Amino acid sequence: MGGDQAPYVIIEGLARIVEDFKDITFQIYGSDAEVLPLLKNHQKLQSVSTFIPTTEIISADTKPSAAVRGFKDSSMRQAIMAVREKRADGVISAGNTGAYMALAKIILGTLEGIDRPAITGLVPSIVGPKVMLDLGANVDVNPQNIIEFSLMGVAFAKIVLQLKNPSVGLLNIGSEELKGNAVLQVAQQMLRSTKCLENYYGFIEGDDISKGTVDVIVADGFMGNISLKTMEGTARLMSHFLRQAIEQSLLSKVGALLARPALKFVKNKLDPSKYNGAPFLGLKGIAVKSHGGTDIAGFYNAVMVTADMIRQNINQNISNMILEFSHKLKEDESSFHLSVKGAS
């Protein structure tokens, strides 16, 4: 039951869900002293929920290694265990990201053919939301990891963006074929040779993210996390400058009143709650990370992302795509065996 405003935001978000959907039930883990008083205010949520009290808390300062070794009765660990033991179809946490990823990977394990799970999320662009991964789980990767991220990103985009054939681009320092390091060069060679992606675009640059050049942006966790944090920081900077400009004079304040519909439109487009819900793709179970500072609408969205992934059996889709790629890779194995070895 992690998060900056937990458990209030979580309980209120779940209460909204049960008003809109009849087919979702919940297992809620946390402190009975904190959760039960809030649950009492929502009879409908209570009727479709099971509350499981836990006694330990994984804080924002808890190291992943410590979370793995201890905290046996934490809400995070117990919720993940419920997925492993098939008592739940998916888990959502707004708690410590590092601890959550470490526990989820160890407890759930990875899908066959997947080396590493990737943190995946939605980012805004001028043509609508786009899928981006990895957002920080894997700093060092090899070409095979990039391929896996690409396939998982396509499976996710088909669900959340409702696209039949999402386009994929590899984030690079340039769009030219010869740009980038050995990992990206070999990954591109493998993608083009095996043709495992129907709609592979090629290399993209940082500004292609906001342009919406492709539907799925693939990067290692180092570049992906920096790109995400830069976008978030730029949005806050622009908001700060805008407020400064509005407060400079009476005329600018009047202008802001006249421009209120336009400003509201921009705010709505950049509303972080609309992009909340970042799954750890590649695990043998559905695990979704909610931003710790999200609001009620944001947590609602994280639940919807989780439910959609469960309904559409994303893990089976990922497994099928990985298996197909493995077959194609074996057919062309001799073409890039030495290159892959050199880049890994």
Coordinates of C-alpha atoms in Angstrom, one line a residue:
M1 CA 0.0 0.0 0.0
G2 CA 2.8 2.4 -1.0
G3 CA 2.7 5.9 -2.4
D4 CA 2.9 9.5 -1.2
Q5 CA -0.9 9.7 -0.3
A6 CA -1.5 6.0 0.4
P7 CA -3.9 4.5 1.3
Y8 CA -6.3 7.3 0.6
V9 CA -5.6 7.7 -3.1
I10 CA -5.6 4.0 -3.6
I11 CA -8.9 3.3 -1.9
E12 CA -10.6 6.2 -3.6
G13 CA -9.3 5.1 -7.0
L14 CA -10.6 1.6 -6.4
A15 CA -14.0 3.0 -5.3
R16 CA -14.3 4.8 -8.7
I17 CA -13.4 1.6 -10.6
V18 CA -16.2 -0.5 -9.0
E19 CA -18.7 2.2 -9.9
D20 CA -17.7 1.8 -13.6
F21 CA -16.9 -1.9 -13.9
K22 CA -18.6 -5.0 -12.7
D23 CA -16.0 -7.6 -13.5
I24 CA -13.1 -6.5 -11.3
T25 CA -12.4 -7.7 -7.7
F26 CA -9.6 -6.7 -5.4
Q27 CA -7.3 -8.0 -2.8
I28 CA -6.1 -5.0 -0.7
Y29 CA -2.9 -5.4 1.4
G30 CA -1.8 -3.0 4.1
S31 CA -2.1 -1.8 7.6
D32 CA -5.6 -2.5 9.0
A33 CA -5.4 0.7 11.1
E34 CA -5.0 2.8 8.0
V35 CA -7.0 0.9 5.4
L36 CA -10.1 -0.3 7.2
P37 CA -11.5 3.1 8.2
L38 CA -11.3 4.2 4.6
L39 CA -12.9 1.0 3.3
K40 CA -15.9 1.5 5.6
N41 CA -16.8 4.6 3.6
H42 CA -17.2 2.5 0.4
Q43 CA -19.7 -0.4 0.9
K44 CA -19.6 -1.3 -2.8
L45 CA -15.8 -1.6 -2.8
Q46 CA -16.0 -3.7 0.3
S47 CA -18.4 -6.1 -1.3
V48 CA -15.9 -6.9 -4.1
S49 CA -12.7 -6.8 -2.1
T50 CA -10.8 -8.9 0.4
F51 CA -8.5 -7.1 2.8
I52 CA -5.3 -8.8 3.9
P53 CA -3.6 -7.1 6.8
T54 CA 0.2 -6.8 6.7
T55 CA 2.7 -5.6 9.4
E56 CA 5.8 -4.5 7.5
I57 CA 6.4 -1.5 5.3
I58 CA 9.0 -1.1 2.5
S59 CA 9.8 2.6 2.5
A60 CA 11.1 4.8 -0.3
D61 CA 14.6 4.5 1.4
T62 CA 14.6 0.7 1.5
K63 CA 17.3 -0.8 -0.7
P64 CA 16.2 -3.5 -3.2
S65 CA 18.6 -6.0 -1.6
A66 CA 17.1 -5.4 1.8
A67 CA 13.6 -5.7 0.5
V68 CA 14.5 -9.1 -1.1
R69 CA 16.1 -10.5 2.1
G70 CA 13.5 -9.3 4.6
F71 CA 10.1 -7.7 4.9
K72 CA 8.3 -11.0 4.6
D73 CA 5.0 -9.5 5.7
S74 CA 5.1 -6.3 3.6
S75 CA 2.1 -5.5 1.5
M76 CA 4.3 -5.4 -1.6
R77 CA 5.7 -8.9 -1.2
Q78 CA 2.4 -10.4 -0.2
A79 CA 0.6 -8.9 -3.2
I80 CA 3.2 -10.2 -5.6
M81 CA 3.0 -13.6 -3.9
A82 CA -0.7 -13.6 -4.6
V83 CA 0.0 -13.4 -8.3
R84 CA 2.6 -16.1 -8.2
E85 CA 0.2 -18.4 -6.4
K86 CA -2.6 -17.6 -8.9
R87 CA -4.8 -16.0 -6.2
A88 CA -4.7 -12.8 -8.2
D89 CA -4.3 -12.0 -11.9
G90 CA -2.2 -8.9 -11.4
V91 CA -0.5 -6.6 -8.9
I92 CA -0.2 -2.8 -8.7
S93 CA 2.1 -0.9 -6.3
A94 CA 2.8 2.8 -5.9
G95 CA 5.8 2.0 -3.6
N96 CA 9.6 1.8 -4.0
T97 CA 10.3 1.1 -7.7
G98 CA 13.6 -0.6 -7.1
A99 CA 12.3 -2.9 -4.4
Y100 CA 9.2 -3.6 -6.4
M101 CA 11.1 -4.6 -9.5
A102 CA 13.6 -6.8 -7.6
L103 CA 10.8 -8.6 -5.7
A104 CA 8.7 -9.0 -8.8
K105 CA 11.5 -10.5 -10.8
I106 CA 12.6 -12.9 -8.1
I107 CA 9.1 -14.0 -7.1
L108 CA 7.4 -14.1 -10.5
G109 CA 10.4 -14.9 -12.7
T110 CA 10.7 -14.0 -16.4
L111 CA 8.8 -15.4 -19.3
E112 CA 10.6 -18.1 -21.4
G113 CA 12.9 -16.4 -23.9
I114 CA 13.0 -13.1 -21.9
D115 CA 16.3 -12.2 -20.3
R116 CA 15.2 -9.1 -18.5
P117 CA 11.9 -7.4 -17.8
A118 CA 11.5 -3.7 -18.8
I119 CA 9.7 -0.8 -17.2
T120 CA 7.2 0.4 -19.8
G121 CA 5.1 3.5 -19.9
L122 CA 3.2 6.0 -22.0
V123 CA 4.6 9.4 -23.0
P124 CA 2.8 12.4 -24.6
S125 CA 3.5 13.4 -28.2
I126 CA 1.8 15.9 -30.6
V127 CA -0.2 13.1 -32.2
G128 CA -1.2 11.3 -28.9
P129 CA 0.3 8.9 -26.4
K130 CA 3.2 6.7 -27.3
V131 CA 4.8 3.6 -25.7
M132 CA 8.3 3.9 -24.4
L133 CA 10.6 1.3 -22.8
D134 CA 12.9 0.6 -20.9
L135 CA 12.4 3.5 -18.5
G136 CA 15.2 2.5 -16.0
A137 CA 15.3 -1.2 -15.2
N138 CA 18.3 -2.1 -17.4
V139 CA 21.2 0.3 -17.7
D140 CA 23.5 -2.2 -19.6
V141 CA 21.9 -4.2 -22.4
N142 CA 22.8 -6.4 -25.3
P143 CA 21.2 -6.6 -28.8
Q144 CA 18.9 -9.5 -27.7
N145 CA 17.5 -7.3 -24.9
I146 CA 16.7 -4.5 -27.4
I147 CA 14.8 -7.1 -29.6
E148 CA 12.9 -8.3 -26.5
F149 CA 12.0 -4.8 -25.5
S150 CA 10.8 -4.1 -29.1
L151 CA 8.5 -7.1 -29.2
M152 CA 7.1 -6.5 -25.7
G153 CA 6.5 -2.9 -26.6
V154 CA 4.5 -3.9 -29.6
A155 CA 2.4 -6.2 -27.6
F156 CA 1.7 -3.5 -25.1
A157 CA 0.9 -0.9 -27.7
K158 CA -1.6 -3.1 -29.4
I159 CA -3.5 -3.2 -26.0
V160 CA -3.2 0.3 -24.6
L161 CA -3.1 2.2 -27.9
Q162 CA -5.4 -0.2 -29.7
L163 CA -3.2 -0.4 -32.8
K164 CA -3.1 -3.3 -35.2
N165 CA 0.5 -2.8 -36.4
P166 CA 2.5 -0.4 -34.1
S167 CA 5.6 1.2 -35.6
V168 CA 8.9 0.7 -33.6
G169 CA 12.0 3.0 -33.5
L170 CA 15.3 2.5 -31.6
L171 CA 16.3 5.7 -29.7
N172 CA 19.7 6.8 -30.9
I173 CA 22.0 9.8 -31.2
G174 CA 20.9 10.1 -34.9
S175 CA 18.6 8.6 -37.4
E176 CA 21.3 7.7 -39.9
E177 CA 22.0 4.0 -40.4
L178 CA 25.7 4.2 -39.2
K179 CA 24.9 6.2 -36.0
G180 CA 25.0 4.6 -32.5
N181 CA 27.0 2.0 -30.6
A182 CA 27.6 -1.6 -31.4
V183 CA 24.5 -2.8 -29.4
L184 CA 22.1 -0.6 -31.5
Q185 CA 23.9 -1.5 -34.7
V186 CA 23.6 -5.2 -34.2
A187 CA 20.0 -4.9 -32.9
Q188 CA 19.0 -3.1 -36.0
Q189 CA 20.7 -5.7 -38.2
M190 CA 18.8 -8.4 -36.4
L191 CA 15.5 -6.6 -36.7
R192 CA 16.0 -6.0 -40.4
S193 CA 17.3 -9.5 -41.2
T194 CA 14.7 -11.5 -39.3
K195 CA 11.8 -9.2 -40.2
C196 CA 10.3 -10.1 -36.8
L197 CA 8.6 -6.7 -36.7
E198 CA 6.2 -5.9 -39.5
N199 CA 6.5 -2.1 -38.9
Y200 CA 10.1 -1.4 -37.9
Y201 CA 11.0 2.2 -38.6
G202 CA 14.7 2.3 -37.8
F203 CA 16.7 4.7 -35.6
I204 CA 15.0 7.8 -34.1
E205 CA 16.4 10.8 -32.2
G206 CA 15.2 12.4 -29.0
D207 CA 13.0 15.0 -30.7
D208 CA 11.1 12.1 -32.5
I209 CA 9.6 11.2 -29.1
S210 CA 7.5 14.4 -28.9
K211 CA 6.9 14.4 -32.7
G212 CA 5.2 11.0 -32.4
T213 CA 7.4 9.6 -35.2
V214 CA 6.8 6.0 -34.0
D215 CA 4.3 4.2 -31.8
V216 CA 6.9 2.4 -29.7
I217 CA 10.2 4.0 -28.6
V218 CA 12.8 1.5 -27.5
A219 CA 15.9 2.3 -25.5
D220 CA 18.2 0.9 -22.8
G221 CA 17.2 1.9 -19.3
F222 CA 19.9 4.5 -19.1
M223 CA 18.7 6.5 -22.1
G224 CA 15.1 5.8 -21.5
N225 CA 15.1 7.0 -17.9
I226 CA 17.1 10.2 -18.8
S227 CA 14.7 10.9 -21.6
L228 CA 11.6 10.5 -19.4
K229 CA 13.0 12.6 -16.6
T230 CA 14.0 15.3 -19.1
M231 CA 10.5 15.4 -20.5
E232 CA 9.0 15.7 -17.0
G233 CA 11.5 18.4 -16.1
T234 CA 10.8 20.4 -19.3
A235 CA 7.0 20.2 -18.7
R236 CA 7.5 21.6 -15.1
L237 CA 9.9 24.3 -16.5
M238 CA 7.4 25.5 -19.1
S239 CA 4.6 25.5 -16.5
H240 CA 6.8 27.7 -14.2
F241 CA 7.6 30.1 -17.0
L242 CA 4.0 30.4 -18.0
R243 CA 2.9 31.2 -14.4
Q244 CA 5.7 33.8 -14.2
A245 CA 4.5 35.4 -17.4
I246 CA 0.9 35.5 -16.3
E247 CA 1.7 37.1 -13.0
Q248 CA 3.8 39.9 -14.5
S249 CA 1.0 42.4 -15.1
L250 CA -2.7 43.0 -15.0
L251 CA -2.9 42.8 -18.8
S252 CA -1.2 39.4 -18.8
K253 CA -3.7 38.2 -16.1
V254 CA -6.6 39.3 -18.2
G255 CA -5.1 37.6 -21.2
A256 CA -4.8 34.4 -19.2
L257 CA -8.5 34.6 -18.4
L258 CA -9.3 34.9 -22.1
A259 CA -6.9 32.0 -22.9
R260 CA -8.2 29.8 -20.1
P261 CA -9.8 27.2 -22.5
A262 CA -6.6 26.9 -24.4
L263 CA -4.5 26.6 -21.2
K264 CA -6.9 24.0 -20.0
F265 CA -6.5 22.1 -23.2
V266 CA -2.7 22.1 -22.8
K267 CA -2.9 21.1 -19.2
N268 CA -5.2 18.2 -20.1
K269 CA -2.8 16.9 -22.8
L270 CA 0.1 16.9 -20.3
D271 CA -1.8 15.6 -17.3
P272 CA 0.5 13.0 -15.8
S273 CA -2.4 11.0 -14.4
K274 CA -3.4 10.0 -17.9
Y275 CA 0.0 8.3 -18.4
N276 CA 0.1 6.5 -15.1
G277 CA 0.5 2.8 -15.0
A278 CA 4.0 1.4 -16.0
P279 CA 4.1 -2.4 -16.3
F280 CA 7.1 -4.5 -15.8
L281 CA 6.9 -6.4 -19.1
G282 CA 8.5 -9.8 -19.4
L283 CA 7.5 -11.3 -16.1
K284 CA 5.5 -14.5 -15.5
G285 CA 2.7 -12.4 -14.1
I286 CA 1.2 -8.9 -14.5
A287 CA 3.0 -6.3 -12.3
V288 CA 2.2 -2.6 -12.8
K289 CA 3.9 0.4 -11.1
S290 CA 1.9 3.4 -10.2
H291 CA 3.7 6.7 -9.7
G292 CA 4.1 7.3 -6.0
G293 CA 2.8 10.9 -6.2
T294 CA -0.2 10.1 -8.4
D295 CA -3.7 11.3 -7.7
I296 CA -7.0 9.4 -7.6
A297 CA -7.5 9.7 -11.4
G298 CA -3.9 8.4 -11.9
F299 CA -4.4 5.4 -9.8
Y300 CA -7.7 4.7 -11.6
N301 CA -5.7 4.7 -14.9
A302 CA -3.1 2.3 -13.5
V303 CA -5.8 -0.2 -12.6
M304 CA -7.3 0.1 -16.1
V305 CA -3.9 -0.6 -17.7
T306 CA -3.6 -3.7 -15.5
A307 CA -7.1 -4.9 -16.2
D308 CA -6.6 -4.5 -20.0
M309 CA -3.3 -6.4 -19.9
I310 CA -5.0 -9.2 -18.0
R311 CA -8.1 -9.3 -20.3
Q312 CA -6.1 -9.4 -23.5
N313 CA -3.5 -12.0 -22.1
I314 CA -0.5 -9.9 -22.9
N315 CA 2.0 -12.5 -21.6
Q316 CA 0.8 -15.1 -24.1
N317 CA 1.1 -12.6 -26.9
I318 CA 4.7 -11.7 -25.8
S319 CA 5.6 -15.4 -25.6
N320 CA 4.2 -16.1 -29.1
M321 CA 6.2 -13.2 -30.5
I322 CA 9.4 -14.2 -28.7
L323 CA 9.0 -17.8 -30.0
E324 CA 8.5 -16.6 -33.6
F325 CA 11.6 -14.4 -33.3
S326 CA 13.7 -17.3 -32.0
H327 CA 12.7 -19.4 -35.0
K328 CA 13.7 -16.6 -37.4
L329 CA 16.9 -16.0 -35.5
K330 CA 17.9 -19.6 -35.9
E331 CA 17.3 -19.5 -39.6
D332 CA 19.7 -16.5 -39.9
E333 CA 22.0 -17.4 -37.0
S334 CA 25.1 -17.5 -39.1
S335 CA 24.6 -14.0 -40.5
F336 CA 25.3 -12.2 -37.3
H337 CA 26.7 -14.6 -34.7
L338 CA 30.1 -12.9 -34.6
S339 CA 28.5 -9.4 -34.5
V340 CA 26.3 -10.3 -31.6
K341 CA 29.1 -11.8 -29.7
G342 CA 31.2 -8.7 -30.2
A343 CA 28.4 -6.4 -29.0
S344 CA 27.2 -8.2 -26.0

